[in-house]
Coordinates of N, CA, C and O and ligand atoms in Angstrom, one line a residue:
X1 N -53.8 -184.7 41.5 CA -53.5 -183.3 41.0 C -53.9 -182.3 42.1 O -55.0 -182.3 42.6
X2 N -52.9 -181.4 42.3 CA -53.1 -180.1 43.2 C -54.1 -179.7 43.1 O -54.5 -179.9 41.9
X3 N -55.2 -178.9 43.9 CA -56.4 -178.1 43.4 C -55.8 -177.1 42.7 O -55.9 -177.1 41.5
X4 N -55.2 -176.1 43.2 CA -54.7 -174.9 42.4 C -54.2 -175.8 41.0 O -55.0 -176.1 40.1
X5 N -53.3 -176.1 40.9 CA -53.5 -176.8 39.5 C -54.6 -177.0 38.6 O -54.8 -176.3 37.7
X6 N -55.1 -177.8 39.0 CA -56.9 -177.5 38.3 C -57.1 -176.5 38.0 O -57.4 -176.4 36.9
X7 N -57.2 -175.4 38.9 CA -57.8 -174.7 38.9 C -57.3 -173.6 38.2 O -58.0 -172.6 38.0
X8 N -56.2 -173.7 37.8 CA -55.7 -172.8 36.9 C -55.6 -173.1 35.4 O -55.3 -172.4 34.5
X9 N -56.1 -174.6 35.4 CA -56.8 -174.9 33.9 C -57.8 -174.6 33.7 O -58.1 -174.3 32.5
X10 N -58.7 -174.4 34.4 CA -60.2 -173.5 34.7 C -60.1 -172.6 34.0 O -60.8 -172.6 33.0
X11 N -59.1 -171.4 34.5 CA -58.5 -169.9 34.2 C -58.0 -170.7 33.0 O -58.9 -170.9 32.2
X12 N -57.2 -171.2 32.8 CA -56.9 -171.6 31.1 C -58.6 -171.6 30.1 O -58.8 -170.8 29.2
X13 N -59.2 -172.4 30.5 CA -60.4 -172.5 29.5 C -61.3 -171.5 29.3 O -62.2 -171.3 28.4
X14 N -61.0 -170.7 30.4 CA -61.9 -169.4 30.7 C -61.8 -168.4 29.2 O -62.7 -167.7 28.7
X15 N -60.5 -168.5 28.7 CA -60.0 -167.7 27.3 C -61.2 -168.3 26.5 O -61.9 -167.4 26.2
X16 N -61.6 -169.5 26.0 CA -62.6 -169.5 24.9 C -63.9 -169.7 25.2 O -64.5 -170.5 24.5
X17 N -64.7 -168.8 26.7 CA -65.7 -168.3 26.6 C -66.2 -167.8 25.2 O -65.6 -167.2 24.3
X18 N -67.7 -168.3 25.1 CA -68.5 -167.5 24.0 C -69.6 -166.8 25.0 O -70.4 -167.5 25.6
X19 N -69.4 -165.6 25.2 CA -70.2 -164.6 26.3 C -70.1 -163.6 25.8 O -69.6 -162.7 26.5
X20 N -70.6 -163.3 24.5 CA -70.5 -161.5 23.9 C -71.8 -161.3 24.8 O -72.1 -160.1 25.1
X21 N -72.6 -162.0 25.2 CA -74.6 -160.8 26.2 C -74.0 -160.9 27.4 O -74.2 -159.7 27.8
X22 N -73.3 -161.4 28.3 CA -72.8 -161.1 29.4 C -72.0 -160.5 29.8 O -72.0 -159.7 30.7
X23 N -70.7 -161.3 28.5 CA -69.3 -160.4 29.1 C -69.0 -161.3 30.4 O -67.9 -161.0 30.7
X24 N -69.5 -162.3 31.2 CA -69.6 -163.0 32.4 C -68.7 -164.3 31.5 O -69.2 -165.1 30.8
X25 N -67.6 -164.2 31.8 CA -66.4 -165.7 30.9 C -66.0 -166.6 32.3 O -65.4 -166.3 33.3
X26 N -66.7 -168.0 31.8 CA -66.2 -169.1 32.9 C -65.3 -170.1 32.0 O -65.4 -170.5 30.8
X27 N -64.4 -170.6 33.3 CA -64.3 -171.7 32.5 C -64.0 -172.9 33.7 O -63.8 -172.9 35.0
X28 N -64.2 -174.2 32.5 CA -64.3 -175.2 34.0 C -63.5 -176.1 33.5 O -63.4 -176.2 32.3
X29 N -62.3 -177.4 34.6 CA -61.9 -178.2 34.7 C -62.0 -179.7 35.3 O -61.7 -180.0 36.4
X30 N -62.4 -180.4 34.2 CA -63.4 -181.8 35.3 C -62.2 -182.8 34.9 O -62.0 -183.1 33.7
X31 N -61.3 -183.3 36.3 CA -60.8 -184.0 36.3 C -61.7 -185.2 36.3 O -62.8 -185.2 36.7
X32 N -60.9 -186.4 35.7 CA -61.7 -188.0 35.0 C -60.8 -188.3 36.2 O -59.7 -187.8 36.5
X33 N -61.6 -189.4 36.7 CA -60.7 -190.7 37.3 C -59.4 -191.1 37.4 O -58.7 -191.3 38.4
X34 N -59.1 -191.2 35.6 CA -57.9 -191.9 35.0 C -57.0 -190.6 35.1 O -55.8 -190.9 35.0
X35 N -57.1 -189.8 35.2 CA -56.2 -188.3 35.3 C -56.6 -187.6 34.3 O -56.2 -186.4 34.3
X36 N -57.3 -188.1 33.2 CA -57.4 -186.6 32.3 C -58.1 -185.4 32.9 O -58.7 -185.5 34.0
X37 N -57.9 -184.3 32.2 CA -58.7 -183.7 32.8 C -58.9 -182.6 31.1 O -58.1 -182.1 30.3
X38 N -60.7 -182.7 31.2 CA -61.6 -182.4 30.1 C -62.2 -180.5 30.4 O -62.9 -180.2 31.4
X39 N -61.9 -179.8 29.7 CA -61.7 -178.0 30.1 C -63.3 -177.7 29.0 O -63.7 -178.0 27.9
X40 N -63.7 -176.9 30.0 CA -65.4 -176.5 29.6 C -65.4 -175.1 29.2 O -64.2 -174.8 29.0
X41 N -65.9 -174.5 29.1 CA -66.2 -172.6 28.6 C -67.6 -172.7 28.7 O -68.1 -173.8 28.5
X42 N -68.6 -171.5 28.9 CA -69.3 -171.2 29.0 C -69.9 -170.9 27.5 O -69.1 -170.2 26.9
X43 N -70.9 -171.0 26.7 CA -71.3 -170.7 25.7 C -72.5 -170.1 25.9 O -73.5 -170.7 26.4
X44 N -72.4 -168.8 25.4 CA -74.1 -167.9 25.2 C -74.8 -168.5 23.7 O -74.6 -169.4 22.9
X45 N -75.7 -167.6 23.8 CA -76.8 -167.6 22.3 C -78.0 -166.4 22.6 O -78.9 -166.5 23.5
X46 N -77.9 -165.5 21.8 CA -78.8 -164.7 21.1 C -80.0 -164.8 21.8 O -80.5 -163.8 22.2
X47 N -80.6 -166.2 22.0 CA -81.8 -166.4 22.3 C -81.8 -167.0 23.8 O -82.8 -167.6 24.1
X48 N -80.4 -166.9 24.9 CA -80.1 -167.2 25.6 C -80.5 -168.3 26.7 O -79.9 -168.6 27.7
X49 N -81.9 -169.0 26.0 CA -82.3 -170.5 26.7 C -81.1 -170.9 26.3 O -80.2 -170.8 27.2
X50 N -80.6 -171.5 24.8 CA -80.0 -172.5 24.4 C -78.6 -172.3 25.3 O -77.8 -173.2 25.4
X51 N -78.4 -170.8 26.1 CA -76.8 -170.7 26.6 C -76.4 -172.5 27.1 O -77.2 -173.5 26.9
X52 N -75.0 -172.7 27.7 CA -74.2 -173.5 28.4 C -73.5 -173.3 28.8 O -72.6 -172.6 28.3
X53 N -73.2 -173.7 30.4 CA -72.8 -173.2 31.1 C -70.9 -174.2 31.3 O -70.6 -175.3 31.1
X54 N -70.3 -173.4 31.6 CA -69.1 -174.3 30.8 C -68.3 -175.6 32.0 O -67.3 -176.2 31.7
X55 N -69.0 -175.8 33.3 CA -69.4 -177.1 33.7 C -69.9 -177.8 33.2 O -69.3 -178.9 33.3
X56 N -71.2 -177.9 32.6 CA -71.4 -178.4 31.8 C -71.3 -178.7 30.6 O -72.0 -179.6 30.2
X57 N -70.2 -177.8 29.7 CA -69.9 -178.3 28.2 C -68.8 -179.0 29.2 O -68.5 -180.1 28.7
X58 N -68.1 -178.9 30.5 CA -67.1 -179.9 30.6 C -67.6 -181.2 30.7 O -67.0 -181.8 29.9
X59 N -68.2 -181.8 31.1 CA -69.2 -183.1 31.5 C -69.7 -183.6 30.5 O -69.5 -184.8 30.6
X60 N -70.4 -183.1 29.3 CA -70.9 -183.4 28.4 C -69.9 -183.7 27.6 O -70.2 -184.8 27.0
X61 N -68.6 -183.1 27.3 CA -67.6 -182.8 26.7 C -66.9 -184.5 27.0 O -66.9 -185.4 26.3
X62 N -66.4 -184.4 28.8 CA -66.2 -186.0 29.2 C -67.0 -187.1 28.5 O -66.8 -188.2 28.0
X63 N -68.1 -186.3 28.9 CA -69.0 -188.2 28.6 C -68.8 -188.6 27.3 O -68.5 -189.7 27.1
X64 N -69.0 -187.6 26.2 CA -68.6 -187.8 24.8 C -67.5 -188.3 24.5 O -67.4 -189.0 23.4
X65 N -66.4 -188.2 25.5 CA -64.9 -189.4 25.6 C -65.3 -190.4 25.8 O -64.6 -191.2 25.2
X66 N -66.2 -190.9 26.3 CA -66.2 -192.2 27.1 C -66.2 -192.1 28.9 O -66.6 -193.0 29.8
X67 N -65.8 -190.9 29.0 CA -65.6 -191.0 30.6 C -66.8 -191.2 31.2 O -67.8 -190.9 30.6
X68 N -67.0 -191.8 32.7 CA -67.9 -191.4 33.2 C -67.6 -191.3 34.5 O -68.6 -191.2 35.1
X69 N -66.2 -191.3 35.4 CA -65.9 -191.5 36.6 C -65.1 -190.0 36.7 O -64.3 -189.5 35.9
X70 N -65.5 -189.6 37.9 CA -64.7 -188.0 38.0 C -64.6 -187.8 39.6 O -65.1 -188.2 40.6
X71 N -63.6 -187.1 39.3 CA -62.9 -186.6 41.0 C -63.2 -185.5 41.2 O -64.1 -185.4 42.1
X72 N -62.6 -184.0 40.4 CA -63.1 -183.0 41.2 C -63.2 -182.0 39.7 O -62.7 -182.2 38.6
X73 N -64.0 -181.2 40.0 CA -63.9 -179.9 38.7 C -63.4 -178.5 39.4 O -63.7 -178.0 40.6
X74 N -62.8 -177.9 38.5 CA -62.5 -176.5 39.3 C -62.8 -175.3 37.9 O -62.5 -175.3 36.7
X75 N -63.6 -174.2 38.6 CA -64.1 -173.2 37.9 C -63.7 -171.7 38.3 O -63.3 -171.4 39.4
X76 N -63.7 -171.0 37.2 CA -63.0 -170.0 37.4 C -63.7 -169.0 36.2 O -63.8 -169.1 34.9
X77 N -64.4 -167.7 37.2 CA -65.0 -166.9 36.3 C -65.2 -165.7 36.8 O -64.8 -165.3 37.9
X78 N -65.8 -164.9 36.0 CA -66.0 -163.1 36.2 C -65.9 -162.7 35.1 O -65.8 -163.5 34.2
X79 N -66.0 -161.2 34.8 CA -66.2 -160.6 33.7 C -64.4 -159.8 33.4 O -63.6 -160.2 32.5
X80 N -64.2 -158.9 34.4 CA -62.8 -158.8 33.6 C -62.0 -159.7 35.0 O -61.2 -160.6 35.0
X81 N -62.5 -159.1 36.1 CA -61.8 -159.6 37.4 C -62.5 -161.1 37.6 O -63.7 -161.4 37.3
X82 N -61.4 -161.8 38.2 CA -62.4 -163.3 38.8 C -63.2 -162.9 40.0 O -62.9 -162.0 40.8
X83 N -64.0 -163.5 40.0 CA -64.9 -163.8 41.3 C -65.2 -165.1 41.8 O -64.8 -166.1 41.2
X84 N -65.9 -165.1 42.9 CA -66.3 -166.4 43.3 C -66.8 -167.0 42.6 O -67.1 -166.1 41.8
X85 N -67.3 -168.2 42.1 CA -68.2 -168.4 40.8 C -68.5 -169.9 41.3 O -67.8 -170.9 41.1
X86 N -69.5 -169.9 41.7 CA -70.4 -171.5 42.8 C -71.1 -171.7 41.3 O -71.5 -170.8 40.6
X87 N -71.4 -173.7 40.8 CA -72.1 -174.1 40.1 C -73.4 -174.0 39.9 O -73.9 -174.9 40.5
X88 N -74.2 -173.3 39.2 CA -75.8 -173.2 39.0 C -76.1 -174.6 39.5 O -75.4 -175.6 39.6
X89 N -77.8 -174.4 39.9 CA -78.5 -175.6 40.4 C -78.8 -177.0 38.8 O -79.3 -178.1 38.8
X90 N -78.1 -176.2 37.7 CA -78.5 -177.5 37.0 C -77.4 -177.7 37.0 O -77.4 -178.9 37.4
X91 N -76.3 -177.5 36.8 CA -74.7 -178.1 37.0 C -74.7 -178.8 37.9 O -74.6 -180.0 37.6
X92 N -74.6 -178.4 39.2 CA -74.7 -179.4 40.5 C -75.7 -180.7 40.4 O -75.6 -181.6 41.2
X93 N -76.8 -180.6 39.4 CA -78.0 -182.1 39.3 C -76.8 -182.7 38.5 O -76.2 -183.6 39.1
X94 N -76.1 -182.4 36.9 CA -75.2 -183.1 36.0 C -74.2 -183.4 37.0 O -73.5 -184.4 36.7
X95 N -74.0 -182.9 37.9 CA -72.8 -183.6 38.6 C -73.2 -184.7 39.3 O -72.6 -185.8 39.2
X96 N -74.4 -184.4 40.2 CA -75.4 -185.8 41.0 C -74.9 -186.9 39.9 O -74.2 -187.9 40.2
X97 N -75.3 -186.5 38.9 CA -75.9 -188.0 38.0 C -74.5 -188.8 37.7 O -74.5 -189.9 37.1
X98 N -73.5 -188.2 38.2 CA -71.9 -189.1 37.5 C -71.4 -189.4 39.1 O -70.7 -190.4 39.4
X99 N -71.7 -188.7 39.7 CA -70.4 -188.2 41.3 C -70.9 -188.4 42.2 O -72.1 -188.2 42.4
X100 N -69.9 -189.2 43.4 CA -70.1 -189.6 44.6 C -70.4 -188.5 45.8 O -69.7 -188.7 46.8
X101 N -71.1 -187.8 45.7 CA -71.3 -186.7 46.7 C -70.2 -186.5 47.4 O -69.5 -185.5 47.2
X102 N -69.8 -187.3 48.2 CA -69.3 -187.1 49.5 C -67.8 -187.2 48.9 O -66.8 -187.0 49.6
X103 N -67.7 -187.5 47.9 CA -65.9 -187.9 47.0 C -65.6 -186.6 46.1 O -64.4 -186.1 46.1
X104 N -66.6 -185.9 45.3 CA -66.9 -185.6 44.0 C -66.5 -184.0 44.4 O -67.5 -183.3 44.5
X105 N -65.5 -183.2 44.7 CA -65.0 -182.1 44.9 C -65.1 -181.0 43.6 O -64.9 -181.1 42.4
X106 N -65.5 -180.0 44.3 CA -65.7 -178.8 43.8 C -64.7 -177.7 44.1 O -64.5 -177.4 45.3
X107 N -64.1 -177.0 43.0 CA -62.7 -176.1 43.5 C -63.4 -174.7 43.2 O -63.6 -174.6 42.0
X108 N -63.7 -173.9 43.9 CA -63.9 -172.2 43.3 C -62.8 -171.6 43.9 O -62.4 -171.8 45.0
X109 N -62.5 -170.8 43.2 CA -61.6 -169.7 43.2 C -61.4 -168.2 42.7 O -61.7 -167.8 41.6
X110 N -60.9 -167.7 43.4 CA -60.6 -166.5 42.9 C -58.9 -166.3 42.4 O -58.6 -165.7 41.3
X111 N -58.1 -166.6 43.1 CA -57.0 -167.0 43.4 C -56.2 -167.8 44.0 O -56.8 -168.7 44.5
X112 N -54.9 -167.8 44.2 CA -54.0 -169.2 45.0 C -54.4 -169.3 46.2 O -54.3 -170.4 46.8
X113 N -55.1 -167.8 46.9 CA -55.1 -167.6 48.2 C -56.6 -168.1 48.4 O -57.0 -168.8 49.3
X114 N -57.2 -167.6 47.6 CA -58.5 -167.9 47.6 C -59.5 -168.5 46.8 O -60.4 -168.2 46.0
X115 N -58.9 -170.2 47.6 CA -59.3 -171.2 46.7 C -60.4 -172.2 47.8 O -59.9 -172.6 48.8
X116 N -61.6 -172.4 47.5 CA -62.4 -172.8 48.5 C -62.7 -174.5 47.2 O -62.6 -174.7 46.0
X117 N -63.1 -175.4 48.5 CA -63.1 -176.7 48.0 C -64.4 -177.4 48.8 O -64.5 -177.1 50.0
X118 N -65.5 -178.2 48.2 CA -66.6 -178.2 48.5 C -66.8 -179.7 48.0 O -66.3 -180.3 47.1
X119 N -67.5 -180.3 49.0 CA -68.0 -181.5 48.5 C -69.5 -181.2 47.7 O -70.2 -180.3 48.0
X120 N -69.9 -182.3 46.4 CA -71.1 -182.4 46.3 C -72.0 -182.3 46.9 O -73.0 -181.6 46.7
X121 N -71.9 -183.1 48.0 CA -73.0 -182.7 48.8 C -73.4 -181.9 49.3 O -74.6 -181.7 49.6
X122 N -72.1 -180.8 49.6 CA -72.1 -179.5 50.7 C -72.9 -178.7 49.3 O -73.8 -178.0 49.6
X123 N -72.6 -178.7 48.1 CA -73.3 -178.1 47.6 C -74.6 -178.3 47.1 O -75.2 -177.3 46.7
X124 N -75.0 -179.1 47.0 CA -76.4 -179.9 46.9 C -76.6 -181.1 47.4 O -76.3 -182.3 47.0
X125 N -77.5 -180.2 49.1 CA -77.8 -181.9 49.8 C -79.1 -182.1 49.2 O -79.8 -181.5 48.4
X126 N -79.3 -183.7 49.9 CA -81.1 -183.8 48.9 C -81.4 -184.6 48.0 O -82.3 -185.4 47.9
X127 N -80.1 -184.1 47.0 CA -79.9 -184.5 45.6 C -81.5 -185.0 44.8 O -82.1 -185.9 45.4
X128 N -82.0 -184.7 44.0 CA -82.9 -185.8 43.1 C -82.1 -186.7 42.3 O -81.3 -186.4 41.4
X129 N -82.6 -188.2 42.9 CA -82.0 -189.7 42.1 C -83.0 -190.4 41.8 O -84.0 -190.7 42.5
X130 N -82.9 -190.8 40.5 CA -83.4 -192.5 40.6 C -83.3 -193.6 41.4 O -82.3 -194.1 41.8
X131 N -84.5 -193.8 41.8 CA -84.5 -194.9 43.1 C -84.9 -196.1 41.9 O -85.6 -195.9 40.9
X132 N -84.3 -197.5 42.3 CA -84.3 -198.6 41.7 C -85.3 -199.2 42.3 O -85.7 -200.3 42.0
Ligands
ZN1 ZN1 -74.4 -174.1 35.4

């Protein structure tokens, strides 16, 4: 699948944001292995620990399928206009824990023109893993 493709299912999921304290609506697209591809939204709360960030309802959302093998996610967020919108440092650990760094692609965008594409790793070297 095209990145821009993805990435405009991103912009698709971005519509069922729950963000009434921010107003800040993401949404994310994690392509599986097999080709599905599983669409995340960002969920707030009142008490805003419990928020979720909507990379991660996509992941969570996957693993609940059964999936556990993934290619790339693409995200797409801002308040009325898009912006750049890079994964929080606990999104990028939920990604470690499934994704081959150096395979496991990241799509941000703002638009067709302005679509930047990132490996895991480039976005978090280092990683914390379980060592066996
Ligand atoms: Zn996050």
């Amino acid at each position: 699948m095209e990145a821009y493709e993805l990435w405009q299912k991103a912009v698709k999921a971005r519509e069922f944001s729950y963000s009434p304290y921010s107003g800040f609506k993401v949404g994310a697209a994690l392509l599986c292995k097999n080709g599905e591809v599983v669409q995340g939204c960002n969920v707030e709360n009142s008490a805003y620990g419990p928020s979720n960030c909507a990379e991660r309802t996509a992941f969570f959302a996957a693993v609940a399928k059964g999936q556990r093998e993934f290619e790339a996610i693409a995200i797409a967020g801002g308040k009325e206009e898009l912006v750049m919108c890079y994964p929080c440092g606990v999104c990028r650990q939920v990604m470690a824990e499934f994704c081959d760094p150096d395979n496991f692609h990241v799509i941000c965008g703002m638009n067709k023109e302005k679509l930047e594409i990132l490996t895991l790793r480039e976005l978090l070297p280092k990683s914390f893993e379980m060592q066996d």
